[in-house]
PDB file of C-alpha atoms and ligand atoms in Angstrom:
ATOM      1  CA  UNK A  21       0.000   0.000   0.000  1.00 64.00           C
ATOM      2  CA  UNK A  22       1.013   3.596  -0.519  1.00 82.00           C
ATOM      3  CA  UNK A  23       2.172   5.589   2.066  1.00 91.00           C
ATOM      4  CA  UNK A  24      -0.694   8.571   2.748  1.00 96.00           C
ATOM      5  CA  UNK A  25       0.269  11.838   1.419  1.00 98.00           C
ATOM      6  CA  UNK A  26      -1.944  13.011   4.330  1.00 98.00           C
ATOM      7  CA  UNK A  27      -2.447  11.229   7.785  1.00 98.00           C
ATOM      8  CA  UNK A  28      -4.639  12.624  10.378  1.00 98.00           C
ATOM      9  CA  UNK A  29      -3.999  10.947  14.031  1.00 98.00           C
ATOM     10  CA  UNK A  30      -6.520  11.791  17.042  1.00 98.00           C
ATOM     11  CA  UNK A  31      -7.188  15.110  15.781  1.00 98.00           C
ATOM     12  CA  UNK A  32      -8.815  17.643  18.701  1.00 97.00           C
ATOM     13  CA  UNK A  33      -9.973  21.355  18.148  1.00 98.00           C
ATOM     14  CA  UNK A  34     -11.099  23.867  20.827  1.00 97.00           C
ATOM     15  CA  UNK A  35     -11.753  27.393  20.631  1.00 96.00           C
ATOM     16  CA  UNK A  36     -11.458  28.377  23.841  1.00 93.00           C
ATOM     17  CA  UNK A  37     -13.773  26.968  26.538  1.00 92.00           C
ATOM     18  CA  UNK A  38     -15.428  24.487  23.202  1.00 95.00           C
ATOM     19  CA  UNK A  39     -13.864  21.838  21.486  1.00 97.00           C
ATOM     20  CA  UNK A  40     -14.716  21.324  17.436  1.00 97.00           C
ATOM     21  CA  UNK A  41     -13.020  18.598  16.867  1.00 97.00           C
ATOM     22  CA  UNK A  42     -13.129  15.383  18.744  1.00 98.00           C
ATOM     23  CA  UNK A  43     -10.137  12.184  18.060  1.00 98.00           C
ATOM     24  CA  UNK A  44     -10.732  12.727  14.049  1.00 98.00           C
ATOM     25  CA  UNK A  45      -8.204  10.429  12.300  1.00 98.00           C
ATOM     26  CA  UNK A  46      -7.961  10.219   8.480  1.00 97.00           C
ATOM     27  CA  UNK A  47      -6.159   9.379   5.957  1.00 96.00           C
ATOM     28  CA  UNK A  48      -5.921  10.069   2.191  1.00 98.00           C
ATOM     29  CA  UNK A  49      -3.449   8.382  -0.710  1.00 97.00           C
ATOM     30  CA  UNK A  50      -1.914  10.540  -2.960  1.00 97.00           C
ATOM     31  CA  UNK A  51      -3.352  11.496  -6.147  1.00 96.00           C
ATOM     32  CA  UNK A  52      -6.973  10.750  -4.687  1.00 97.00           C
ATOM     33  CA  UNK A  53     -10.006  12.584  -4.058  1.00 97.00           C
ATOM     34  CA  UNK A  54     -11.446  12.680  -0.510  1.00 98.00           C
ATOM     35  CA  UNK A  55     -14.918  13.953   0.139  1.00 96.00           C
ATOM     36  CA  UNK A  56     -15.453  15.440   4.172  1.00 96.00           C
ATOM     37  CA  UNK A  57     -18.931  16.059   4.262  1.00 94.00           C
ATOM     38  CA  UNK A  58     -20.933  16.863   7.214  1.00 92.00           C
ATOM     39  CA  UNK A  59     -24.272  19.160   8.360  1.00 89.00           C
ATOM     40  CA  UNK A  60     -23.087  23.006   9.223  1.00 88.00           C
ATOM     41  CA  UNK A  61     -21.343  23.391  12.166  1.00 90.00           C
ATOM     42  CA  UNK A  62     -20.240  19.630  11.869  1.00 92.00           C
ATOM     43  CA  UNK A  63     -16.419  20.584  11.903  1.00 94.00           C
ATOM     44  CA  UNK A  64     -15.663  20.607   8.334  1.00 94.00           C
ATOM     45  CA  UNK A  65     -13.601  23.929   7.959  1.00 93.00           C
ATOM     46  CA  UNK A  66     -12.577  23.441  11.475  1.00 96.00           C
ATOM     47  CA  UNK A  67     -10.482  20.394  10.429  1.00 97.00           C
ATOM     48  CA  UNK A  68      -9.159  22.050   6.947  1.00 96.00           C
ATOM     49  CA  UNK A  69      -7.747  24.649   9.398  1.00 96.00           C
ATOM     50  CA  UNK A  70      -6.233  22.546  11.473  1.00 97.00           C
ATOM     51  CA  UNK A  71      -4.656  20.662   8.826  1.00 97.00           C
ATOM     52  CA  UNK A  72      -3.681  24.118   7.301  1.00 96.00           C
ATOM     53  CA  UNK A  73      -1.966  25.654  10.718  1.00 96.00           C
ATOM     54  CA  UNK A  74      -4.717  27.885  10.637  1.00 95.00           C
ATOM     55  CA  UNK A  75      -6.143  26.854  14.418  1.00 95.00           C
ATOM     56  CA  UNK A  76      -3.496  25.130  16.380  1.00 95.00           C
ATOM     57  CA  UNK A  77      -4.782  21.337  16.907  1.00 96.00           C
ATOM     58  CA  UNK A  78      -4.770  20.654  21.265  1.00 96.00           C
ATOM     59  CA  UNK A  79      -4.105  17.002  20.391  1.00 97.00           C
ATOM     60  CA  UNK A  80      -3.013  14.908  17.580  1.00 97.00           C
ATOM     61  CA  UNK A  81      -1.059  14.546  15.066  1.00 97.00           C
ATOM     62  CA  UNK A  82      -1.293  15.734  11.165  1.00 98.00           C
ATOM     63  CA  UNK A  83       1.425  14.265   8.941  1.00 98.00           C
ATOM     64  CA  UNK A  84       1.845  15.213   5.409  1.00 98.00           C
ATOM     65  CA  UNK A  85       4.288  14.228   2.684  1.00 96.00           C
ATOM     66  CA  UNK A  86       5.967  11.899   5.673  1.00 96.00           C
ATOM     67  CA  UNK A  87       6.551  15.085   7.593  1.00 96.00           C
ATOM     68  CA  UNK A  88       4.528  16.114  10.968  1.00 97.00           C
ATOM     69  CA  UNK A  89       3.401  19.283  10.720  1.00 97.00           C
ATOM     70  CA  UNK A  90       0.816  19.484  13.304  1.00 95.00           C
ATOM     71  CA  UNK A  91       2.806  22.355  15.001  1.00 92.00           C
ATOM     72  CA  UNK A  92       3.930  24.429  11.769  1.00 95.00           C
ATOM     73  CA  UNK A  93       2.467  28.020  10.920  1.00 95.00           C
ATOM     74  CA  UNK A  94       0.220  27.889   7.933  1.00 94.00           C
ATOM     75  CA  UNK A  95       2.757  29.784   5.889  1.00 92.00           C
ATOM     76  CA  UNK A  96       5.141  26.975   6.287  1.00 94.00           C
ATOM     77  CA  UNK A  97       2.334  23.916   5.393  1.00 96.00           C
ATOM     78  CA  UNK A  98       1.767  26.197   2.646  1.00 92.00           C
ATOM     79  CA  UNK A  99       5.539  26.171   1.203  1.00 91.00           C
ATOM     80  CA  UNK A 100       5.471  22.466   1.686  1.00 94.00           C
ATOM     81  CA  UNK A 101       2.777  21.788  -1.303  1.00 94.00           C
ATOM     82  CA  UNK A 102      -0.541  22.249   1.180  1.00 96.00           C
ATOM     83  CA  UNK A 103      -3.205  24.686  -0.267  1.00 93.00           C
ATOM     84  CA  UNK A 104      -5.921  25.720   1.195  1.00 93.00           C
ATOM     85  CA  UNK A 105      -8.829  27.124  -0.711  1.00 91.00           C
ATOM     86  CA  UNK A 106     -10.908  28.519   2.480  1.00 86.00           C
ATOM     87  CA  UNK A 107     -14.647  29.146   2.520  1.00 75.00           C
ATOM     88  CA  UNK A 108     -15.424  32.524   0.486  1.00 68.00           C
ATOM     89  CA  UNK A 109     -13.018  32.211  -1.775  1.00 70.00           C
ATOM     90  CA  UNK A 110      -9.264  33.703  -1.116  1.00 75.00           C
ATOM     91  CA  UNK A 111      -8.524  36.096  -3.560  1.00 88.00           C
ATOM     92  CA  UNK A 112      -7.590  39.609  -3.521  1.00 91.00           C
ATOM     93  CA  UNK A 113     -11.057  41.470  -4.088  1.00 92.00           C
ATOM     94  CA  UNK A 114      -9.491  44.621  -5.010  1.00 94.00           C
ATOM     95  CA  UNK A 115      -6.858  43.495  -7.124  1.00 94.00           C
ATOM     96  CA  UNK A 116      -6.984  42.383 -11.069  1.00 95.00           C
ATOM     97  CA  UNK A 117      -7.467  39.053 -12.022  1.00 94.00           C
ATOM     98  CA  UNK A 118      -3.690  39.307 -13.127  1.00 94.00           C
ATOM     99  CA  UNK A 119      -2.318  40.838 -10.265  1.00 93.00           C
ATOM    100  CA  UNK A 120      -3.811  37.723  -7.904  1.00 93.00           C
ATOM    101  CA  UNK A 121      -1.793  35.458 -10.146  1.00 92.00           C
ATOM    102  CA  UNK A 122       1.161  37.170  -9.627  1.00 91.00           C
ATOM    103  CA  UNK A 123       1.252  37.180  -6.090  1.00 89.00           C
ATOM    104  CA  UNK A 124      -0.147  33.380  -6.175  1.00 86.00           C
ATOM    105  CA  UNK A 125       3.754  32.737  -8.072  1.00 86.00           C
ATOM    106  CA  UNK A 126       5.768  35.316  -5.895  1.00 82.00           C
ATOM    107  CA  UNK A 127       7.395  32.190  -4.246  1.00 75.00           C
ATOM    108  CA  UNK A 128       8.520  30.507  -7.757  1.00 75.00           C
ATOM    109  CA  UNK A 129      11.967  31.576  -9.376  1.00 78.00           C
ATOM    110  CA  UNK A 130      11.750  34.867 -11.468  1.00 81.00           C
ATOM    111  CA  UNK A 131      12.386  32.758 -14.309  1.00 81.00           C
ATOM    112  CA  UNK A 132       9.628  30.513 -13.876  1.00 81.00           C
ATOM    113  CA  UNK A 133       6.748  32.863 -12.697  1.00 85.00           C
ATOM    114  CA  UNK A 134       5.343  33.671 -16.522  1.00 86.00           C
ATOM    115  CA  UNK A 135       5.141  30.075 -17.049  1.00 87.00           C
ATOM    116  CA  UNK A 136       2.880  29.585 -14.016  1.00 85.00           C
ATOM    117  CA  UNK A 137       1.384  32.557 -14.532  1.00 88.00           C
ATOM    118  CA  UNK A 138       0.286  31.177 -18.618  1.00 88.00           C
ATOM    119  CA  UNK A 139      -0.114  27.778 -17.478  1.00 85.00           C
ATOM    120  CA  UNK A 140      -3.056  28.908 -15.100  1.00 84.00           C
ATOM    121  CA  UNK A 141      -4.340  30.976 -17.565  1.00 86.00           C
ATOM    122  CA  UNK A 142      -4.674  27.782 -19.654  1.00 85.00           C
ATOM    123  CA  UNK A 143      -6.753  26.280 -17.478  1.00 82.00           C
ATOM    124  CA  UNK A 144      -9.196  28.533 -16.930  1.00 85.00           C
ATOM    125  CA  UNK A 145      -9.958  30.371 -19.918  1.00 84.00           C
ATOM    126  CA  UNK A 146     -11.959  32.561 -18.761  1.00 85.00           C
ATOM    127  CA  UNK A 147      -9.273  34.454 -16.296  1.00 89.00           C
ATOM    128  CA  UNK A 148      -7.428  35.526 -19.323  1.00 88.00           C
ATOM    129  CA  UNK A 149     -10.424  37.398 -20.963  1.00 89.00           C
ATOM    130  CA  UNK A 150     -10.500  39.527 -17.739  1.00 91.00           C
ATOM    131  CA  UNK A 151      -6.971  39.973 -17.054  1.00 90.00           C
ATOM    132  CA  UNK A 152      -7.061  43.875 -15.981  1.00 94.00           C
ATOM    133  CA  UNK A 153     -10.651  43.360 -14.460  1.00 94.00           C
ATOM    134  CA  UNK A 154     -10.722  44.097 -10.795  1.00 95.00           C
ATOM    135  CA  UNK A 155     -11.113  40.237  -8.968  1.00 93.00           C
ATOM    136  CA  UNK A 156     -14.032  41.403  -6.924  1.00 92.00           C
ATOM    137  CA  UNK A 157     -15.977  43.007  -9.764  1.00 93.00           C
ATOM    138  CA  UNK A 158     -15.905  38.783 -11.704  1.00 90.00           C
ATOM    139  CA  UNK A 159     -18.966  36.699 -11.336  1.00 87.00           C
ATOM    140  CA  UNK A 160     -19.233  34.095  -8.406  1.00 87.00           C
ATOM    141  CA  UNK A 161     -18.070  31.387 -10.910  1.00 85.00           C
ATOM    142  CA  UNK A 162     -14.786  32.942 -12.149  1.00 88.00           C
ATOM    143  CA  UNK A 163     -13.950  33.895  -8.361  1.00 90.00           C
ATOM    144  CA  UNK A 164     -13.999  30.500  -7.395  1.00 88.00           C
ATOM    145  CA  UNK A 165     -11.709  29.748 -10.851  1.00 87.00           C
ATOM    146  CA  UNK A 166      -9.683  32.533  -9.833  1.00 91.00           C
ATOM    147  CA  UNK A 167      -9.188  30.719  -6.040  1.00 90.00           C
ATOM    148  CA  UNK A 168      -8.706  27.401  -7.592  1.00 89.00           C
ATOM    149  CA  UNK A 169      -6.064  29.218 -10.248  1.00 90.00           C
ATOM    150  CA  UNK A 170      -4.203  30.616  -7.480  1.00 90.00           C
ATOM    151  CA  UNK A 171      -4.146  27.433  -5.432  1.00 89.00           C
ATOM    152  CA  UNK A 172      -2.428  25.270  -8.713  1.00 88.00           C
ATOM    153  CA  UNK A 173      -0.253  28.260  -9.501  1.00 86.00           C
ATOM    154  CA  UNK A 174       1.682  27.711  -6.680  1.00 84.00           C
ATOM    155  CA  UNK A 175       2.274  23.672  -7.813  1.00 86.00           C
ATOM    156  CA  UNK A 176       0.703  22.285  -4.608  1.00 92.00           C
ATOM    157  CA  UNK A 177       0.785  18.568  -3.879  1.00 96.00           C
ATOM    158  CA  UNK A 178      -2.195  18.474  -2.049  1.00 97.00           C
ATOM    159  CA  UNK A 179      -5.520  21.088  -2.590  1.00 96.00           C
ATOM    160  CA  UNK A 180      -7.857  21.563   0.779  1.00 96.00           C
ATOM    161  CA  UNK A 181     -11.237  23.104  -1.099  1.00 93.00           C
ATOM    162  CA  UNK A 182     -14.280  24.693   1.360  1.00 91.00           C
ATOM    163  CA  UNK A 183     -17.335  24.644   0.332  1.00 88.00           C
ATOM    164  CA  UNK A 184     -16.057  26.053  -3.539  1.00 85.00           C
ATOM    165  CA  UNK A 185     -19.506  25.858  -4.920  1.00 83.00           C
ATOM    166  CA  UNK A 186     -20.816  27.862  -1.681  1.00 83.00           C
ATOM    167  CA  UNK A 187     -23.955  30.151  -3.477  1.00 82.00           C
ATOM    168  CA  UNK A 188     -23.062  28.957  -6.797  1.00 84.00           C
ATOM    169  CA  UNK A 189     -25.676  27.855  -9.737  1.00 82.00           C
ATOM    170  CA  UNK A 190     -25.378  24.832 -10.423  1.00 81.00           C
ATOM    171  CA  UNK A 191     -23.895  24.944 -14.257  1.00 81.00           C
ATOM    172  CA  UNK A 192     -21.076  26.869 -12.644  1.00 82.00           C
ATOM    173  CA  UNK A 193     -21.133  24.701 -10.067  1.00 85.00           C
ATOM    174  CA  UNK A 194     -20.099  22.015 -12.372  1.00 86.00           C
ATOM    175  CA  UNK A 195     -17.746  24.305 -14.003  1.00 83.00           C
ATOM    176  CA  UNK A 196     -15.844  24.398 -10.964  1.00 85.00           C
ATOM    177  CA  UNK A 197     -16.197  20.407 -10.002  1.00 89.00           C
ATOM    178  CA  UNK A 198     -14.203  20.545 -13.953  1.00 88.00           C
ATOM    179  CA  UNK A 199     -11.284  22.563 -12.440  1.00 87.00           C
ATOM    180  CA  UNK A 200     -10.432  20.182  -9.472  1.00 90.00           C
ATOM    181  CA  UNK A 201     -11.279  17.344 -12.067  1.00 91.00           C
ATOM    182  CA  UNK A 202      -8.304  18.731 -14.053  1.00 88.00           C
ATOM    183  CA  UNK A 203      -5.895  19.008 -10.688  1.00 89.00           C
ATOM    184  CA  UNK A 204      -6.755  15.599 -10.404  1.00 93.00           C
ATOM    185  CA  UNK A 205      -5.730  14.790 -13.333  1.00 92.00           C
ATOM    186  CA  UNK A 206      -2.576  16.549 -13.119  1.00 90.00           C
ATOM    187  CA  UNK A 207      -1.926  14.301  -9.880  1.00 93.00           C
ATOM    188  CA  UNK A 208      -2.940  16.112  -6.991  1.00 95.00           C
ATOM    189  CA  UNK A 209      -4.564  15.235  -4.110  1.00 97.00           C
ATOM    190  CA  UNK A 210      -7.464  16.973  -3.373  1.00 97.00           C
ATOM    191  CA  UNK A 211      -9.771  17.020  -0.311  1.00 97.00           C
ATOM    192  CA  UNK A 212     -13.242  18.695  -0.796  1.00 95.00           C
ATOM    193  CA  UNK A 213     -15.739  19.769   1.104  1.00 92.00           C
ATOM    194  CA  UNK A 214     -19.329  20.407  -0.086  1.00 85.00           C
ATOM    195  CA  UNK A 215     -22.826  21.178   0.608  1.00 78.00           C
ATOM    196  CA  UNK A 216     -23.779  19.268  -3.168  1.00 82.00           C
ATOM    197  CA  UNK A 217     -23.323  15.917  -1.366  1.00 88.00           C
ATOM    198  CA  UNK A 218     -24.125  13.725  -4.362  1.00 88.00           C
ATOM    199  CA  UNK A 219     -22.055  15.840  -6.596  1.00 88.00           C
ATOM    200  CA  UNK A 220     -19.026  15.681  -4.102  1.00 91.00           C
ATOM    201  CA  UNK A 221     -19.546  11.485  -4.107  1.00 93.00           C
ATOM    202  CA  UNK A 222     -19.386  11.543  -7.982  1.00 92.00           C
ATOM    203  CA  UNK A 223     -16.334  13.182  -7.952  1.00 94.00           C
ATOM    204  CA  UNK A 224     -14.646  11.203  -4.682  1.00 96.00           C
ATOM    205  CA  UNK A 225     -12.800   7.932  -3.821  1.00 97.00           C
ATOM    206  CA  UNK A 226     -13.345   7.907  -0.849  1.00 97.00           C
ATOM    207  CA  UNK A 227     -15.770  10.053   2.087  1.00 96.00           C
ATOM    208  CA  UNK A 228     -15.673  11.010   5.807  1.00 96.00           C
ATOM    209  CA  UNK A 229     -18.477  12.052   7.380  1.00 95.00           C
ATOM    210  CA  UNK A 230     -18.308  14.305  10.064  1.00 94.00           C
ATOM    211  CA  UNK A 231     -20.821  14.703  12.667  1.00 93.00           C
ATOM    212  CA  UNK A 232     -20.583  17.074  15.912  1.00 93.00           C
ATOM    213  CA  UNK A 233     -16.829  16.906  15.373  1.00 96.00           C
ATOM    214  CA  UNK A 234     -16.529  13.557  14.988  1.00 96.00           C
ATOM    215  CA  UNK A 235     -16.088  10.769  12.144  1.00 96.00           C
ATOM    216  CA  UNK A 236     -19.380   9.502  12.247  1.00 94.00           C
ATOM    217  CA  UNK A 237     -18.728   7.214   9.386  1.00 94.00           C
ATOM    218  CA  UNK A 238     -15.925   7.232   6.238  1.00 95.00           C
ATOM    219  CA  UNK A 239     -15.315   4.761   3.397  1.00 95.00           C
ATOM    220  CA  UNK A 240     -14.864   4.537  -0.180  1.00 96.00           C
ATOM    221  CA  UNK A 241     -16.865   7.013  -1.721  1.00 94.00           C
ATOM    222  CA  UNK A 242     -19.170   4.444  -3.800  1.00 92.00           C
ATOM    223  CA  UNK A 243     -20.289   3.030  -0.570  1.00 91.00           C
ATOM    224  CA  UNK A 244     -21.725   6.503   1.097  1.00 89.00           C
ATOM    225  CA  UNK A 245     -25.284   5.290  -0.317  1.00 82.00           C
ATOM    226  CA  UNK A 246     -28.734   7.007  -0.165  1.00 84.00           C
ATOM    227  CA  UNK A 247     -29.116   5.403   3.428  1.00 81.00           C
ATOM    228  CA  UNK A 248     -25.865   6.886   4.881  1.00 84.00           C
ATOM    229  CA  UNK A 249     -26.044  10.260   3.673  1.00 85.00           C
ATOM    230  CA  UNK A 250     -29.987   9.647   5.421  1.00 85.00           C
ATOM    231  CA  UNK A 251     -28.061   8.309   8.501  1.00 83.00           C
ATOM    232  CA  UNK A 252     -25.486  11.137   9.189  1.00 81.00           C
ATOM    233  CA  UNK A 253     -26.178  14.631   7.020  1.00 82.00           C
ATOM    234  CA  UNK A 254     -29.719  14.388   7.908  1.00 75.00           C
ATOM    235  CA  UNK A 255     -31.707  17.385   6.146  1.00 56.00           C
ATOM    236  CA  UNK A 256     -28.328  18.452   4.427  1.00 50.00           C
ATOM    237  CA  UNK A 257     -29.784  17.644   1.280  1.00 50.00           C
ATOM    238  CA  UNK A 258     -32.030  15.820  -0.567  1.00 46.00           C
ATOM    239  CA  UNK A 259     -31.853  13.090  -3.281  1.00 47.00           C
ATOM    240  CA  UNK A 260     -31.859  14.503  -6.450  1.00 49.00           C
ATOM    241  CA  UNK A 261     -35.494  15.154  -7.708  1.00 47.00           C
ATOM    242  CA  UNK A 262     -36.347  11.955 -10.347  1.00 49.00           C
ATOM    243  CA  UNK A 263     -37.928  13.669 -13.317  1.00 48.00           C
ATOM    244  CA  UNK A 264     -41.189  14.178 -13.303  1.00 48.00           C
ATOM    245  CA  UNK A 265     -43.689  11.812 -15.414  1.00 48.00           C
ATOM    246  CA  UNK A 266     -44.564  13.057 -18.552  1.00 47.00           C
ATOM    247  CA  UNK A 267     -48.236  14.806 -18.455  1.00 45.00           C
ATOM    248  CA  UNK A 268     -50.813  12.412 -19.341  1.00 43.00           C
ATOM    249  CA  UNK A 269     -54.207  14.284 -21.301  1.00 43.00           C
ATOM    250  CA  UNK A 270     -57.334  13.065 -20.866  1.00 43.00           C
ATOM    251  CA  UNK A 271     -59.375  12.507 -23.716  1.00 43.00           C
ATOM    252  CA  UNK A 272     -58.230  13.171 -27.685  1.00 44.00           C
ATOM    253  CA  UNK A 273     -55.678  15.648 -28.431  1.00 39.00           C
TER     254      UNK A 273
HETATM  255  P1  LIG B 315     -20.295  25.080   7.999  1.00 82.55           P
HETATM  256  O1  LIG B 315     -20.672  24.119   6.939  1.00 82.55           O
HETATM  257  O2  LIG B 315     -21.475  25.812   8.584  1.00 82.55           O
HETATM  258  O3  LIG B 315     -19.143  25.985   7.636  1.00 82.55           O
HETATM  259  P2  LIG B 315     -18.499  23.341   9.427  1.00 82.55           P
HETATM  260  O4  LIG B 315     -18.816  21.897   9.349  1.00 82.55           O
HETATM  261  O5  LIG B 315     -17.412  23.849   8.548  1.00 82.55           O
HETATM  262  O6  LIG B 315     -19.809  24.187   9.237  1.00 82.55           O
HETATM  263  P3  LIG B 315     -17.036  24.590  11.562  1.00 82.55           P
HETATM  264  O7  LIG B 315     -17.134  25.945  10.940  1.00 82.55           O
HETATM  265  O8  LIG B 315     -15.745  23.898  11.543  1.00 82.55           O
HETATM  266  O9  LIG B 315     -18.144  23.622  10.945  1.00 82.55           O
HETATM  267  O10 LIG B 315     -17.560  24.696  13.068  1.00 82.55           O
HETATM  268  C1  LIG B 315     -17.473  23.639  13.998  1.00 82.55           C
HETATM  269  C2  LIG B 315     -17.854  24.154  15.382  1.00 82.55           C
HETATM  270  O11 LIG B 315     -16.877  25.066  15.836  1.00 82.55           O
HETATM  271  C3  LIG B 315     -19.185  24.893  15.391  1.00 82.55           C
HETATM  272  O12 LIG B 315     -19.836  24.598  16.603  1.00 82.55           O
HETATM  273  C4  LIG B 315     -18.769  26.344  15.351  1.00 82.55           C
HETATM  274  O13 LIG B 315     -19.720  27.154  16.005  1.00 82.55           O
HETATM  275  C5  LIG B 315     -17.464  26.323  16.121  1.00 82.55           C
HETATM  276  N1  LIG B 315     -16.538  27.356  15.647  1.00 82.55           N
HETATM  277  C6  LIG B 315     -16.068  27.504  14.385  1.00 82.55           C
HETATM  278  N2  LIG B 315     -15.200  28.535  14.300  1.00 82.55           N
HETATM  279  C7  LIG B 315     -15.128  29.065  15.547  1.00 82.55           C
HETATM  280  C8  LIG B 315     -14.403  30.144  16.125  1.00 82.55           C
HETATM  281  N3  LIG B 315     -13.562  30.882  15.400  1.00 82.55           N
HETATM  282  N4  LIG B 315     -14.584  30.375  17.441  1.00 82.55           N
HETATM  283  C9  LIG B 315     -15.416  29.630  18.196  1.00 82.55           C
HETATM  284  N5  LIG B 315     -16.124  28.582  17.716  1.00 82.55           N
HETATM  285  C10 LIG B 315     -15.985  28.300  16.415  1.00 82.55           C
END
């Protein structure tokens, strides 16, 4: 077996007086797609934090790339190949679309920071018809391109998205499950979390399921049926609607 590129050990979060987080272990192979769903408040960005060095962890260990860095700044995860996507998106509102790429490469060679800069372009098509436009003034959909741009500019080994498709449509939704399809493909790990359950299962190998700060359940990905997601995410949402039967008239046309 390969070793995991991530490794979560008896994980606990508190903010002060509460604790988020309660003994979560996990762990994800590399070049795999790992789904951590859960209802709100279940713990979800609390544990991309933590695995970040956003929120320091009170217990536990987080390993990644065979190194521990449950104790490391999130600057220095960061430089190791970790990127974290947070909730709401990441990006410089008040810069251009251009200007967010550049600082996204600042830590690449001189040399090689056009290169990035062009090979994110090429991904997302989009960003390079609205180069000079200011980030904030782009649609909810090319944001979230713009986040996910940044993220791969920086040649991360492992992507932590939150909630990406957070008050998106759902064709743009899809547009954006298309950009961490392509990361994928590129080989990197990617570990997503999502209100569009079903979507986030299509996409996944395998799923955790958090609930109250705990693994409630986890497991490949094409196990999480119709009666788990029932089980643990409750009212988070509902099976997609079966298309309706077609009308039936009465009587001759
Ligand atoms: P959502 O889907 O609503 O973002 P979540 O699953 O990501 O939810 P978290 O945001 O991680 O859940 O929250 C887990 C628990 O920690 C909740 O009870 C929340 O109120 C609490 N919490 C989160 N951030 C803080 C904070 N900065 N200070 C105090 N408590 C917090």
């Amino acid at each position: 077996m390969t070793a995991p590129i991530l490794d979560v050990v008896s994980l606990d979060v508190r903010y002060g007086q509460s604790q988020a987080l309660f003994g979560v272990s996990l762990s994800v192979a590399p070049g795999t797609v790992l789904a951590v769903l859960g209802a709100n408040g279940a713990g979800k960005s609390t544990l991309a934090r933590a695995v970040s060095g956003l929120v320091r962890p009170a217990a536990g260990t987080v390993t990644f790339d065979g190194r521990d860095i449950s104790r490391l700044p999130a600057h220095r995860v960061r430089k190791l190949g970790l990127t974290y996507i947070p909730e709401g998106r990441g990006i410089f509102p008040g810069l251009s679309v251009i200007d967010n790429l550049r600082m996204a490469v600042a830590q690449e060679r001189r040399a090689d920071r056009p290169q990035a800069i062009d090979r994110a372009i090429e991904r997302f098509p989009v960003l390079g018809d609205r180069r000079t436009q200011r980030a904030g003034s782009l649609s909810g959909g090319e944001q979230q391109m713009l986040a996910l741009a940044r993220a791969l500019a920086e040649s991360p080994k492992l992507v932590i998205a939150d909630e990406m498709s957070l008050g998106l449509a759902p064709l743009v939704t899809e547009s954006v499950f298309e950009g961490l399809e392509a990361a994928r493909q590129e080989g990197i790990t990617i570990v997503l979390s999502e209100q569009f359950v079903h979507r986030a299962l299509a996409m996944a190998d395998h799923c955790v399921i958090l609930t109250r700060g705990q693994v409630g359940w986890s497991g490949p990905a094409a196990e999480a049926g119709q009666e788990v997601i029932d089980r643990y995410l409750g009212e988070a949402e509902a099976p997609p609607p079966t298309p309706a039967p077609a009308a039936v008239t009465a009587g001759p046309p």
